mmCIF file of C-alpha atoms and ligand atoms in Angstrom:
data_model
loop_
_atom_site.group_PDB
_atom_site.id
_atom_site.type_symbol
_atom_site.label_atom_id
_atom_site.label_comp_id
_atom_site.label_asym_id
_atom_site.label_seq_id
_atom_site.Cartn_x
_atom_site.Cartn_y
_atom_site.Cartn_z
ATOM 1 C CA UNK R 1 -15.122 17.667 -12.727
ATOM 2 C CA UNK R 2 -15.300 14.200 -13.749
ATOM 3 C CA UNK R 3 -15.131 11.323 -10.957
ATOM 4 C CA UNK R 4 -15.432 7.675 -10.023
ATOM 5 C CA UNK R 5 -18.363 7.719 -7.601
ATOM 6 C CA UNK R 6 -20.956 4.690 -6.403
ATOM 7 C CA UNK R 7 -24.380 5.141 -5.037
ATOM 8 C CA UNK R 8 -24.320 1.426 -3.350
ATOM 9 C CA UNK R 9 -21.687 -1.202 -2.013
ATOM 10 C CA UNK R 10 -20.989 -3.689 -4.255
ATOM 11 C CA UNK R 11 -18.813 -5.130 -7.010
ATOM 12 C CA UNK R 12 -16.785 -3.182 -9.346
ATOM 13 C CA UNK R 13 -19.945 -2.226 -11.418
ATOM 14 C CA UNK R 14 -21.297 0.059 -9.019
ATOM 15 C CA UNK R 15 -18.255 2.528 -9.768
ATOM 16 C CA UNK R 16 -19.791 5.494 -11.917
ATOM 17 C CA UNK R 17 -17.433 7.991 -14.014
ATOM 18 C CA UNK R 18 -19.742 10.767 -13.746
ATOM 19 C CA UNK R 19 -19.764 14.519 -12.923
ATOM 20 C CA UNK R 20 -19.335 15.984 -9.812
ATOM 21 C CA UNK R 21 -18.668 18.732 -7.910
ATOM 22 C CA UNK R 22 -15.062 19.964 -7.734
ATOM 23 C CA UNK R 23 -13.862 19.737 -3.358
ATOM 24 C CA UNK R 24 -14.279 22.629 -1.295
ATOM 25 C CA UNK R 25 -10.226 23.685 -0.498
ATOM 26 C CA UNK R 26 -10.471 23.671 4.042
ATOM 27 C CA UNK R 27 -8.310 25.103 6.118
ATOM 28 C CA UNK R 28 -4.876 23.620 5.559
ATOM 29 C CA UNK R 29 -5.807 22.197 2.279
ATOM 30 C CA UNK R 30 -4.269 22.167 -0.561
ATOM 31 C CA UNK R 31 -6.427 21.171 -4.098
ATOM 32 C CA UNK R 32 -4.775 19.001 -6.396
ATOM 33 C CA UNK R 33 -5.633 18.929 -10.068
ATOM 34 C CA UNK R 34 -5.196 14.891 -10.205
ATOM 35 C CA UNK R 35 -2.803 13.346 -13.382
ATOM 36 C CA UNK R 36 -3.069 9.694 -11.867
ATOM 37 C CA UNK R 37 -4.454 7.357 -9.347
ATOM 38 C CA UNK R 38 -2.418 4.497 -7.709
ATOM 39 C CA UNK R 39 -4.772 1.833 -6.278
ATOM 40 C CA UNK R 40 -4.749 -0.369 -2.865
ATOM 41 C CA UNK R 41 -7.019 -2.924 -1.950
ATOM 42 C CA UNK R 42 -8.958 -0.684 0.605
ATOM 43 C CA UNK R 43 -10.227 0.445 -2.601
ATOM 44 C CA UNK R 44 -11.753 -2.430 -3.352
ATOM 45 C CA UNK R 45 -12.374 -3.347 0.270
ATOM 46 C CA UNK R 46 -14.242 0.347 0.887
ATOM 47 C CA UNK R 47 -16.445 -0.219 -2.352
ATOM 48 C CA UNK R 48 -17.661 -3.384 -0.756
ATOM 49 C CA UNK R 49 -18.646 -2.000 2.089
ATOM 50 C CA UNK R 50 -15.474 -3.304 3.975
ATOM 51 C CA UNK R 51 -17.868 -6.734 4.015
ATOM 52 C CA UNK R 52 -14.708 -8.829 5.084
ATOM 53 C CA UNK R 53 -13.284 -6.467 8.161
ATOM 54 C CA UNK R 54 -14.751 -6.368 11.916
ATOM 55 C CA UNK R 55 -17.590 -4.242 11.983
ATOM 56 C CA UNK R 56 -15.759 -1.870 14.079
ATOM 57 C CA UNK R 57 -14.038 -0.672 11.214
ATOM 58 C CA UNK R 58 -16.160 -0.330 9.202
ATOM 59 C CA UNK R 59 -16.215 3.600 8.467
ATOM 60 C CA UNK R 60 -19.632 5.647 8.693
ATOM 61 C CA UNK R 61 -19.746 6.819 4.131
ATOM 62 C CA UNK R 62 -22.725 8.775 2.733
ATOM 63 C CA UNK R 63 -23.518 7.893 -1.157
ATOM 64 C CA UNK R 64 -22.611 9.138 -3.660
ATOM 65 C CA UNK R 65 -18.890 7.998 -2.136
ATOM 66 C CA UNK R 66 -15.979 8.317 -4.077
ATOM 67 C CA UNK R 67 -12.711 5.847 -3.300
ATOM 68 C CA UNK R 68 -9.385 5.982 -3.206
ATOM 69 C CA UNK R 69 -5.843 7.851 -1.030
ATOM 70 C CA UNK R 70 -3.103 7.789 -3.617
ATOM 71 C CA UNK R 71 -2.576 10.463 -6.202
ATOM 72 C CA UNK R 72 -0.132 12.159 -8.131
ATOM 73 C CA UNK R 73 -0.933 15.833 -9.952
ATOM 74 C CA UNK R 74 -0.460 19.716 -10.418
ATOM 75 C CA UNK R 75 -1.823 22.226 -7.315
ATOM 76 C CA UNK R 76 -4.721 24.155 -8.557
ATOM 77 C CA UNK R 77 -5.163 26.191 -5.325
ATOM 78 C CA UNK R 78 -3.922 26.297 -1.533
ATOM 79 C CA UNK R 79 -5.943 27.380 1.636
ATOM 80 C CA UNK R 80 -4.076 30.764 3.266
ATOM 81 C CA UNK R 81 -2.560 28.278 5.751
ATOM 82 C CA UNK R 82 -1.241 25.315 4.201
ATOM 83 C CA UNK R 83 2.411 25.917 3.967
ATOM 84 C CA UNK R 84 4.871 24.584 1.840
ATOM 85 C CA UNK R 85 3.096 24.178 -1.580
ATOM 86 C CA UNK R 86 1.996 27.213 -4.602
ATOM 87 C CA UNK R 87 0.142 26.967 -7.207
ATOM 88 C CA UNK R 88 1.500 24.675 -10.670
ATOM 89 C CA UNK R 89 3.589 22.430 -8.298
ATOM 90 C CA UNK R 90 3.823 19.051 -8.903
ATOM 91 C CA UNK R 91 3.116 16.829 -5.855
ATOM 92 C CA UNK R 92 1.994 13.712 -4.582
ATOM 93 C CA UNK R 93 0.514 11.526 -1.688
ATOM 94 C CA UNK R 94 -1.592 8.924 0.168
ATOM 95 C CA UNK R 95 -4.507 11.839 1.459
ATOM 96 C CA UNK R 96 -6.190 11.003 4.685
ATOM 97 C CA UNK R 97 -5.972 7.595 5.641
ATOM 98 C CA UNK R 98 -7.180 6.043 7.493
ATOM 99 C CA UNK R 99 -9.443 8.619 8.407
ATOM 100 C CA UNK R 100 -12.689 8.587 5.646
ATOM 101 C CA UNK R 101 -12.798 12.378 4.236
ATOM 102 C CA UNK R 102 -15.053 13.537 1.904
ATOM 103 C CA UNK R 103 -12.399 14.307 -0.775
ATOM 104 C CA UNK R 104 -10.707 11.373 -2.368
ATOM 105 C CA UNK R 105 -8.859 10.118 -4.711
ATOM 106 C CA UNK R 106 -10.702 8.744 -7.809
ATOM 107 C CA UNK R 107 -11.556 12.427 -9.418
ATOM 108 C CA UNK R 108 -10.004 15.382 -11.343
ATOM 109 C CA UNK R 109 -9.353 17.124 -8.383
ATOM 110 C CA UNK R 110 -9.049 16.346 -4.527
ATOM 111 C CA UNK R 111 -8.499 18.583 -1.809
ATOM 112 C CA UNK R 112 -5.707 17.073 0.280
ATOM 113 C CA UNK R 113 -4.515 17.916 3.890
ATOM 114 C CA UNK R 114 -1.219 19.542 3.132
ATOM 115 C CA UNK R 115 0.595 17.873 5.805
ATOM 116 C CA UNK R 116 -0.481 14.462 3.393
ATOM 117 C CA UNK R 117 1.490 15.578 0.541
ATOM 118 C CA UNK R 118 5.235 15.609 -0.383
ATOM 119 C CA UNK R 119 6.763 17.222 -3.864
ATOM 120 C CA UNK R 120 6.544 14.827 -6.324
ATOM 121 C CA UNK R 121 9.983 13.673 -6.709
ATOM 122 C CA UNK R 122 11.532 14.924 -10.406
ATOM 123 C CA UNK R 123 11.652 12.381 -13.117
ATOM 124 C CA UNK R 124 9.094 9.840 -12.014
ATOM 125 C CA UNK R 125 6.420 10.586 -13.985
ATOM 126 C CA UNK R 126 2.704 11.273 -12.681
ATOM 127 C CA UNK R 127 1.748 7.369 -13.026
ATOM 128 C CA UNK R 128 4.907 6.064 -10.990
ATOM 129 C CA UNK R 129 4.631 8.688 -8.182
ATOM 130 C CA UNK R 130 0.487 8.028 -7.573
ATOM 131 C CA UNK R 131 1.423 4.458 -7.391
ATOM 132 C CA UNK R 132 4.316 4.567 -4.158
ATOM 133 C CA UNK R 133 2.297 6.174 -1.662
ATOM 134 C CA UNK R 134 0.213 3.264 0.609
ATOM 135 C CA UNK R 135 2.724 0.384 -0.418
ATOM 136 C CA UNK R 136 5.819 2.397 -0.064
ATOM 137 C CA UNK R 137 4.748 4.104 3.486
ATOM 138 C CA UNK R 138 3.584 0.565 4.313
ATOM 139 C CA UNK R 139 7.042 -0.977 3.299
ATOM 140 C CA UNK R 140 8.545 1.829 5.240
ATOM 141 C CA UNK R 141 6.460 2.061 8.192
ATOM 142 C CA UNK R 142 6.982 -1.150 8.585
ATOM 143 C CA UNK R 143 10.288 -1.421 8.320
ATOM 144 C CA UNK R 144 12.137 1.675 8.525
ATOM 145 C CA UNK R 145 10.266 4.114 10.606
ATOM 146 C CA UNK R 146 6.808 4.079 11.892
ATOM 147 C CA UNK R 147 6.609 7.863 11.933
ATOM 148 C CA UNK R 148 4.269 8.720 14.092
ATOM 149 C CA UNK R 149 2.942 8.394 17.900
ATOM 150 C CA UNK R 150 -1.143 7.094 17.299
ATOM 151 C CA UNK R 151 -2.436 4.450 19.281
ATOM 152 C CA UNK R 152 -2.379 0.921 16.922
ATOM 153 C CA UNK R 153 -5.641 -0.364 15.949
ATOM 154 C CA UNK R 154 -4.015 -3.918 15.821
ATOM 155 C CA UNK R 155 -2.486 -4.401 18.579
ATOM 156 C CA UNK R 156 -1.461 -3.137 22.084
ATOM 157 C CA UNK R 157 1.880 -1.994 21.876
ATOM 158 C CA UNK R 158 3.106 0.230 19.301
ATOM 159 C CA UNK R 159 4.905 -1.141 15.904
ATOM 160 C CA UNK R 160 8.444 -1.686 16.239
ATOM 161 C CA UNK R 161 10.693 -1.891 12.821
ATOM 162 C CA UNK R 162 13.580 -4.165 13.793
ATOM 163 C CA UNK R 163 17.447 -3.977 12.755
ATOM 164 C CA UNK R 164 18.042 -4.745 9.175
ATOM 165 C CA UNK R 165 21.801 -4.555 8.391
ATOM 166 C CA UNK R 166 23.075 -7.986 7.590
ATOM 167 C CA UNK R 167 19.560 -10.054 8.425
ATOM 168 C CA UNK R 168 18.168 -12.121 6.280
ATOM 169 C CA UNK R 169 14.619 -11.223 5.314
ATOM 170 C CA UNK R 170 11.956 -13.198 3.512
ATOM 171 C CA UNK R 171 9.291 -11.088 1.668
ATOM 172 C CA UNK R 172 6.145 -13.394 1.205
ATOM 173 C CA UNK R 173 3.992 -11.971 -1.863
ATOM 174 C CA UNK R 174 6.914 -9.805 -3.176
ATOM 175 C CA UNK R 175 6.383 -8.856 -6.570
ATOM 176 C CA UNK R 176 2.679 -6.853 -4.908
ATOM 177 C CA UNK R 177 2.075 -3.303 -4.504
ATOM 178 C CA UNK R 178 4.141 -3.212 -0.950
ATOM 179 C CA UNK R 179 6.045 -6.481 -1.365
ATOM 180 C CA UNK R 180 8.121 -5.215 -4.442
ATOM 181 C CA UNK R 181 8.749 -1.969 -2.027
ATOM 182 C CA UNK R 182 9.721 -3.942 0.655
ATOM 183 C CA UNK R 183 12.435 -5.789 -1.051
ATOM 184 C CA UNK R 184 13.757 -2.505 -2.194
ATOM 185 C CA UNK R 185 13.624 -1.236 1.404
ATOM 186 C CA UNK R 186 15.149 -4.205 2.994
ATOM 187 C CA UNK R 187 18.000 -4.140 0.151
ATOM 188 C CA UNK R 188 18.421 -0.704 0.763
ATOM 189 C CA UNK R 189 18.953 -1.373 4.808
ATOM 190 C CA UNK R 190 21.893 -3.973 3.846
ATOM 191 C CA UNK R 191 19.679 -7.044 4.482
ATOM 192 C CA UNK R 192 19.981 -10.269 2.341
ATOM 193 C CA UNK R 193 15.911 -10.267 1.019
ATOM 194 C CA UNK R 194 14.309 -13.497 0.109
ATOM 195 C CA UNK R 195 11.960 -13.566 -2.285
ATOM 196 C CA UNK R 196 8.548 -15.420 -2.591
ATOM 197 C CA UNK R 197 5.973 -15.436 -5.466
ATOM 198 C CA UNK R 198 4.706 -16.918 -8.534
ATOM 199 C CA UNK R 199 7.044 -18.574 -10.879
ATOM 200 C CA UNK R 200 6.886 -15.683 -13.591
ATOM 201 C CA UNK R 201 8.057 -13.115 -11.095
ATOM 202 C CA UNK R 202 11.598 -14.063 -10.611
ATOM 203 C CA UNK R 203 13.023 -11.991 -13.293
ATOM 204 C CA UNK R 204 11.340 -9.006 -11.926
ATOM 205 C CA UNK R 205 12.195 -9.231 -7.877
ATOM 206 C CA UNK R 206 15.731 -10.078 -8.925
ATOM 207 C CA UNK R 207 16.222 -7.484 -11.018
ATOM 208 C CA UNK R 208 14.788 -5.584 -8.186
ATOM 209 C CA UNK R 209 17.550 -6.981 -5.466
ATOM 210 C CA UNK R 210 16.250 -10.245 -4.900
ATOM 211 C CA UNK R 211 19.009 -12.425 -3.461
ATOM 212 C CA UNK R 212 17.231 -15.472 -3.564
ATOM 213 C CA UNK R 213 13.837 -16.406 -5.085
ATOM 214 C CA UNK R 214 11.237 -18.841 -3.640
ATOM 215 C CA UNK R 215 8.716 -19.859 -6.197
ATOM 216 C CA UNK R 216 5.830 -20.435 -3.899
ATOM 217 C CA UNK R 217 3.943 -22.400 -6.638
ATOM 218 C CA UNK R 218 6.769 -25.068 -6.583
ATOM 219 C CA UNK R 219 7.767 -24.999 -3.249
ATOM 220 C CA UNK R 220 6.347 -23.701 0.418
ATOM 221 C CA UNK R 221 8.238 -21.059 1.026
ATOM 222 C CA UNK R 222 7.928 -22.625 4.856
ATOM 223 C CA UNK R 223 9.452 -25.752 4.016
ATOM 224 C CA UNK R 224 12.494 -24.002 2.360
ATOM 225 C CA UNK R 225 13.394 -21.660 4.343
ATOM 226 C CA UNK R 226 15.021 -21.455 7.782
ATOM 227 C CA UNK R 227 17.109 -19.310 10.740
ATOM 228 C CA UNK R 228 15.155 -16.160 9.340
ATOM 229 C CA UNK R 229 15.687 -12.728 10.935
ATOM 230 C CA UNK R 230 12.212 -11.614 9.554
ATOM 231 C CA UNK R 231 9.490 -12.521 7.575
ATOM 232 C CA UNK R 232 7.477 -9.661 6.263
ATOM 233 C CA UNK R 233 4.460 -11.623 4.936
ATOM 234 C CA UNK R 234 2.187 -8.904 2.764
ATOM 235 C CA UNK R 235 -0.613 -11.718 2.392
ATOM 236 C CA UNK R 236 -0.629 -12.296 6.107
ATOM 237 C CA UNK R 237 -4.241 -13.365 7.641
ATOM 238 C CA UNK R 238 -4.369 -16.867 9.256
ATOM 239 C CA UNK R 239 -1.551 -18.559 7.047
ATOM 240 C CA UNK R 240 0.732 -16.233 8.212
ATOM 241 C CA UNK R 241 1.651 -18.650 11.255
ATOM 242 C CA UNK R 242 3.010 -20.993 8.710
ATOM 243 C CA UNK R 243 6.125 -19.089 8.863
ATOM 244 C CA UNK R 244 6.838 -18.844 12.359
ATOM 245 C CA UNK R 245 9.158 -22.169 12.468
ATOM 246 C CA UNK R 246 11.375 -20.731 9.385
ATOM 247 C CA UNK R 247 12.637 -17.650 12.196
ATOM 248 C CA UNK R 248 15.443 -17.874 14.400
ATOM 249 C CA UNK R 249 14.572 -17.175 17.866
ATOM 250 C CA UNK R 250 14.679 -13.588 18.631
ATOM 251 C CA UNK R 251 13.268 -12.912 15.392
ATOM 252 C CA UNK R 252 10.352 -11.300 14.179
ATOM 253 C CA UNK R 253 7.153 -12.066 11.912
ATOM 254 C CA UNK R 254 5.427 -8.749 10.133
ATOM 255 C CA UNK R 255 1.898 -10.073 8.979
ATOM 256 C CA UNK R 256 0.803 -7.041 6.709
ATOM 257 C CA UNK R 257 -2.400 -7.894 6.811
ATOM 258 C CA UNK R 258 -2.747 -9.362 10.266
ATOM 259 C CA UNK R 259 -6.460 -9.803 10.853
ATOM 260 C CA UNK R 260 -7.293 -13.702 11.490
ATOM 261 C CA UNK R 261 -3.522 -14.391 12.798
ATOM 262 C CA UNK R 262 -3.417 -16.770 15.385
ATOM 263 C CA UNK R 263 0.093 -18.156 16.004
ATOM 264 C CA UNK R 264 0.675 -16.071 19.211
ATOM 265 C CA UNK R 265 1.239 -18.732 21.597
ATOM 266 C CA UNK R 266 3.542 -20.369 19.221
ATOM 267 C CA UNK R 267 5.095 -17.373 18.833
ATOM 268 C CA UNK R 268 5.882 -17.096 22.084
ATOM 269 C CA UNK R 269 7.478 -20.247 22.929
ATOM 270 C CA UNK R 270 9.652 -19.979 19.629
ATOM 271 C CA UNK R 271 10.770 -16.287 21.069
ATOM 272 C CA UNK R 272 9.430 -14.909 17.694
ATOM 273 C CA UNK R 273 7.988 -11.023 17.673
ATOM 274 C CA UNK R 274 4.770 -10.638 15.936
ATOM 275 C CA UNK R 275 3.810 -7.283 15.132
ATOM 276 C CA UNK R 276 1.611 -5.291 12.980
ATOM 277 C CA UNK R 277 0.552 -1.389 11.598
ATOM 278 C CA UNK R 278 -1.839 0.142 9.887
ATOM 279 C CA UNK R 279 -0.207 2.758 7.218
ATOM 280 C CA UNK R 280 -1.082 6.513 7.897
ATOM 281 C CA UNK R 281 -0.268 9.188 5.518
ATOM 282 C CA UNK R 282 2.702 11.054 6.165
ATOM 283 C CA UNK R 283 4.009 13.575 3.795
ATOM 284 C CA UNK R 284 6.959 14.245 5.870
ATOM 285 C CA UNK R 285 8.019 10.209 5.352
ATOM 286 C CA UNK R 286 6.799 10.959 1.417
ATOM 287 C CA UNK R 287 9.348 14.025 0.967
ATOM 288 C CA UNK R 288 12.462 11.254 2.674
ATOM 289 C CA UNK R 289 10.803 8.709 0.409
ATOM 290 C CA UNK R 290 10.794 10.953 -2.888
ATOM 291 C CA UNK R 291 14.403 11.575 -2.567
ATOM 292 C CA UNK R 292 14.967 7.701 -2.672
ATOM 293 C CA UNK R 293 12.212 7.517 -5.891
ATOM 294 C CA UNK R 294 14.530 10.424 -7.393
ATOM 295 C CA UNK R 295 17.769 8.983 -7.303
ATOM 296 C CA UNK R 296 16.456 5.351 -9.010
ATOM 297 C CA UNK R 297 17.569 3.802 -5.359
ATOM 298 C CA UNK R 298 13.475 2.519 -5.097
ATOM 299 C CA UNK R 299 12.018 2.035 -8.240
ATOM 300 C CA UNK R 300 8.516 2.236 -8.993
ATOM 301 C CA UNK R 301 6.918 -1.006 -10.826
ATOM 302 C CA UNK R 302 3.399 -0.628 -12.796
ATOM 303 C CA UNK R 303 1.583 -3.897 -13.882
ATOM 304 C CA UNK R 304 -1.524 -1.657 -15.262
ATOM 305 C CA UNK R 305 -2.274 1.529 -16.312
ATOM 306 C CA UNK R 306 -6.233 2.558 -16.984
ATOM 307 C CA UNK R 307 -7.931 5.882 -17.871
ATOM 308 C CA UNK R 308 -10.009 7.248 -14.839
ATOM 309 C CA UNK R 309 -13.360 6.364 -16.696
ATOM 310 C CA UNK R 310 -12.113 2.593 -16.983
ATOM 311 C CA UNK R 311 -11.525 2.665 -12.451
ATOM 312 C CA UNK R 312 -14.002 -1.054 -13.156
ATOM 313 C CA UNK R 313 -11.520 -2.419 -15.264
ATOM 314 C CA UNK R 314 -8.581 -1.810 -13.332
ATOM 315 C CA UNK R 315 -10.557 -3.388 -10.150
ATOM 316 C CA UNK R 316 -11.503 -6.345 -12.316
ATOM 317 C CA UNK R 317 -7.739 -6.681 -12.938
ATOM 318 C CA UNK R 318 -6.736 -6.377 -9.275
ATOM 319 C CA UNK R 319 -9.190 -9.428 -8.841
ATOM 320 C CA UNK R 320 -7.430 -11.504 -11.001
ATOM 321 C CA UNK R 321 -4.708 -11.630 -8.641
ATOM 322 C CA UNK R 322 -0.975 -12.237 -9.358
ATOM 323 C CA UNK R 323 -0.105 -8.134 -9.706
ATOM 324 C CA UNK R 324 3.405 -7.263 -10.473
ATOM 325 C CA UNK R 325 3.657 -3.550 -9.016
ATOM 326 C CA UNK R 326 1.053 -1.431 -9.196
ATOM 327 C CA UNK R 327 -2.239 -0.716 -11.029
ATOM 328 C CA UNK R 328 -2.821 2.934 -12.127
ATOM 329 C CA UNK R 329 -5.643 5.212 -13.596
ATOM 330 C CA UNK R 330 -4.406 7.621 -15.611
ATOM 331 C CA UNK R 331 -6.308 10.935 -15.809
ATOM 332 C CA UNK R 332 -6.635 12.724 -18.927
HETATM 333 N N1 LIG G 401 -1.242 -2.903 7.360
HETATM 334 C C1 LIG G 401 -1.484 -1.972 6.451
HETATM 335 O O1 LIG G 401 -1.610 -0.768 6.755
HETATM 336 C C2 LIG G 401 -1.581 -2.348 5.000
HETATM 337 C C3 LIG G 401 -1.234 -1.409 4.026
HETATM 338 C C4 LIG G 401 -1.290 -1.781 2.683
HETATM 339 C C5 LIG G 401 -1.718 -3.063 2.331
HETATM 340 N N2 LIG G 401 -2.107 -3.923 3.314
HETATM 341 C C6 LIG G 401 -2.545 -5.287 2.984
HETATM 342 O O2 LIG G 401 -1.455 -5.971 2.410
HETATM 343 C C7 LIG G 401 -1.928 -6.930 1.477
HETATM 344 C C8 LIG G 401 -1.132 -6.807 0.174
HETATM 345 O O3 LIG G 401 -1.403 -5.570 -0.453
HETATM 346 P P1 LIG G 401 -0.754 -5.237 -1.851
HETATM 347 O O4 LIG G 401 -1.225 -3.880 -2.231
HETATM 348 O O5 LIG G 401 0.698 -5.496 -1.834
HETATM 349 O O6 LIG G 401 -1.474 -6.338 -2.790
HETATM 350 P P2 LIG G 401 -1.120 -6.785 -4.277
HETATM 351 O O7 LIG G 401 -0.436 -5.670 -4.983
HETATM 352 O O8 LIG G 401 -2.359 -7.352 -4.851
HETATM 353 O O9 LIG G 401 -0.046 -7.942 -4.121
HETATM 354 C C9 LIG G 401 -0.325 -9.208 -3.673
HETATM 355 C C10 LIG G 401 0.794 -10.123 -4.210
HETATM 356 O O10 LIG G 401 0.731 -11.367 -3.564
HETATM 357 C C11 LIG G 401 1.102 -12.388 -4.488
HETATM 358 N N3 LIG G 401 0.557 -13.661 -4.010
HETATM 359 C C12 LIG G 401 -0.722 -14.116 -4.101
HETATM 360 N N4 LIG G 401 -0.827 -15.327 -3.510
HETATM 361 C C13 LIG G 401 0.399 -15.617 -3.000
HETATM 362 C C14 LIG G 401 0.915 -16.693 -2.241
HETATM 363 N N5 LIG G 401 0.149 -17.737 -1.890
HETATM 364 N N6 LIG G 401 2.204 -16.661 -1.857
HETATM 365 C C15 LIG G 401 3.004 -15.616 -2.194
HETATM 366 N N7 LIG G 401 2.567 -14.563 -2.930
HETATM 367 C C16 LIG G 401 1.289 -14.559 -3.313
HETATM 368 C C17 LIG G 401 0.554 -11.923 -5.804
HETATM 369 O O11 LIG G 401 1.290 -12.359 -6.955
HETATM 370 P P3 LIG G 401 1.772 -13.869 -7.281
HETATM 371 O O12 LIG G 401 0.711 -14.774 -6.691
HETATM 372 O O13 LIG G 401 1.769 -13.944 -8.789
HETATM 373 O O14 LIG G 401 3.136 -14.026 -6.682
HETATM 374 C C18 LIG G 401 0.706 -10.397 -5.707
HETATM 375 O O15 LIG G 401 1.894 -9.961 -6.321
HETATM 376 C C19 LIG G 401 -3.435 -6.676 1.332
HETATM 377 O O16 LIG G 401 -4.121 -7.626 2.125
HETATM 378 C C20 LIG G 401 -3.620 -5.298 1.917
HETATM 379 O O17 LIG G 401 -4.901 -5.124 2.463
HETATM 380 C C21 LIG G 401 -2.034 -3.611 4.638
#
């Protein structure tokens, strides 16, 4: 098969479209014959040689080292005990994360865990469904349902989605990979969603649901906003404090990307919840998800498509910052 593999951390020039072998199908595998790749920045922060994370987790990879978790495609074959899928179905999924297998994403064919795929819901086409899986699970195990029972890497409790009927939610970084999900999400739960991004956006997250837009550029989204229920900020890291005065007490700040945080004791005396997750594949929550994707009630948003060969150029376009949905690579 053909593949995006690296022999070295580094930039995007060390990705490689190469041969290489087609996955062994394991036990409970199923192999997927690959029609598109969504990307997420652990792409980009795995190809680096996750330079900017604790060196904790950083995850033990042998070269060559292929990247990516979400795909969409066809089933080529299915190990004797992975249930549920046959041969020529269509299906789709975020495969092993956060666990590092050997099989991922950025190839012709991966072998998957079968308990990390879902059908791929009818009339979203291959592109749309490899780009929901890590931003919609985050969205929704964030705010819906965490789904499962692991111990949290980022903190000492477990994640706790809050009540969303009737609150009023701000989305900081919105029209992003799990931002423009979240809005959706929150919409969905009968919460009025606030909006914040770049001025050229607005269209887009209120077409989307939006019930009020923030345009960060010409305004801190801080400054104008106030008695919050949540603030789901998918930037996060140490700015994320910044909104911890624009929630009512009682409510509840969800840094996406919480590493560097350090508002806790203000937190604390403002009655504010701070709490984090790391995603984890879940093709149970994919199969709910799919049935929201199939109906139109979450709609799937792609700033970029690229063929498989091009996986540099779509990372140089993630760097450029300001993505509207979701970058693709579309396998021939
Ligand atoms: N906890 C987890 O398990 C988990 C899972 C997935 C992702 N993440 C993390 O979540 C973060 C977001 O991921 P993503 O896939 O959504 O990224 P993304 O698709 O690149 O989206 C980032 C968005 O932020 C906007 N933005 C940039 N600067 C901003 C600012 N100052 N204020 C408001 N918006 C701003 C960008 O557009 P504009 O600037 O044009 O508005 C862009 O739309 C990453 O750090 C990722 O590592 C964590």
């Amino acid at each position: 098969m053909k593949a995006i593999r690296q022999y070295e951390f580094g930039g995007p020039d060390v990705l490689r479209y190469e041969d290489a072998p087609i996955p062994d199908v394991k036990a409970g595998e199923v192999l997927v014959r690959v029609h598109a790749v969504g990307i997420n920045p652990p792409d980009w922060y795995l190809r680096d040689g996750y330079k900017a994370l604790p060196p904790e987790w950083r995850p033990n990879v042998s070269f060559p080292l292929i990247l990516g978790t979400d795909i969409s495609g066809v089933v080529a074959a299915v190990a004797p005990d992975a249930g549920g899928f046959s041969v020529g179905g269509e299906v789709f999924g975020m495969v092993r994360f956060p666990s590092v297998g050997d099989s991922r994403a950025y190839a012709e064919y991966v072998a998957a865990p079968a308990s990390d795929l879902a059908r791929k819901p009818a009339g979203v086409d291959h592109a749309r469904a490899a780009a929901a899986p890590m931003s919609l699970l985050t969205a929704w195990q964030f705010l819906v349902e965490l789904g499962h029972d692991y111990p949290n890497p980022l903190q000492s409790e477990p994640h706790r989605p809050v009540a969303l009927d009737g609150k009023i939610v701000l989305v900081n970084g919105a029209a992003g990979g799990v931002g423009h999900f979240a809005v959706q999400v929150a919409k969905l739960k009968g919460a009025r969603v606030i909006a914040v991004a770049s001025t050229t956006h607005e269209a887009f997250l209120r077409d989307l649901g939006a019930d009020q837009f923030i345009d960060y550029k010409k305004t801190p989204p801080e400054d104008a906003a106030h008695d919050l229920d949540l603030v789901v900020d998918t930037l996060g890291g140490p700015a994320a404090g910044r909104f911890l005065r624009t929630l009512k007490r009682g409510g509840a700040l969800f840094p996406v990307f919480p590493l560097g945080f350090s508002g806790a004791e203000e937190a604390e005396k403002l009655g504010v919840t701070v709490s984090a997750t790391q995603v984890r594949s879940s093709g149970a929550q994919l199969a709910e998800l799919a049935r929201l994707l199939e109906a139109g009630k979450i709609r799937v948003a792609i700033d970029s498509t690229f063929p498989l060969a091009d996986a540099r150029m779509a990372h140089e376009r993630a760097a450029k910052g300001h993505v509207r949905g979701k970058i693709v690579l579309v396998v021939q």
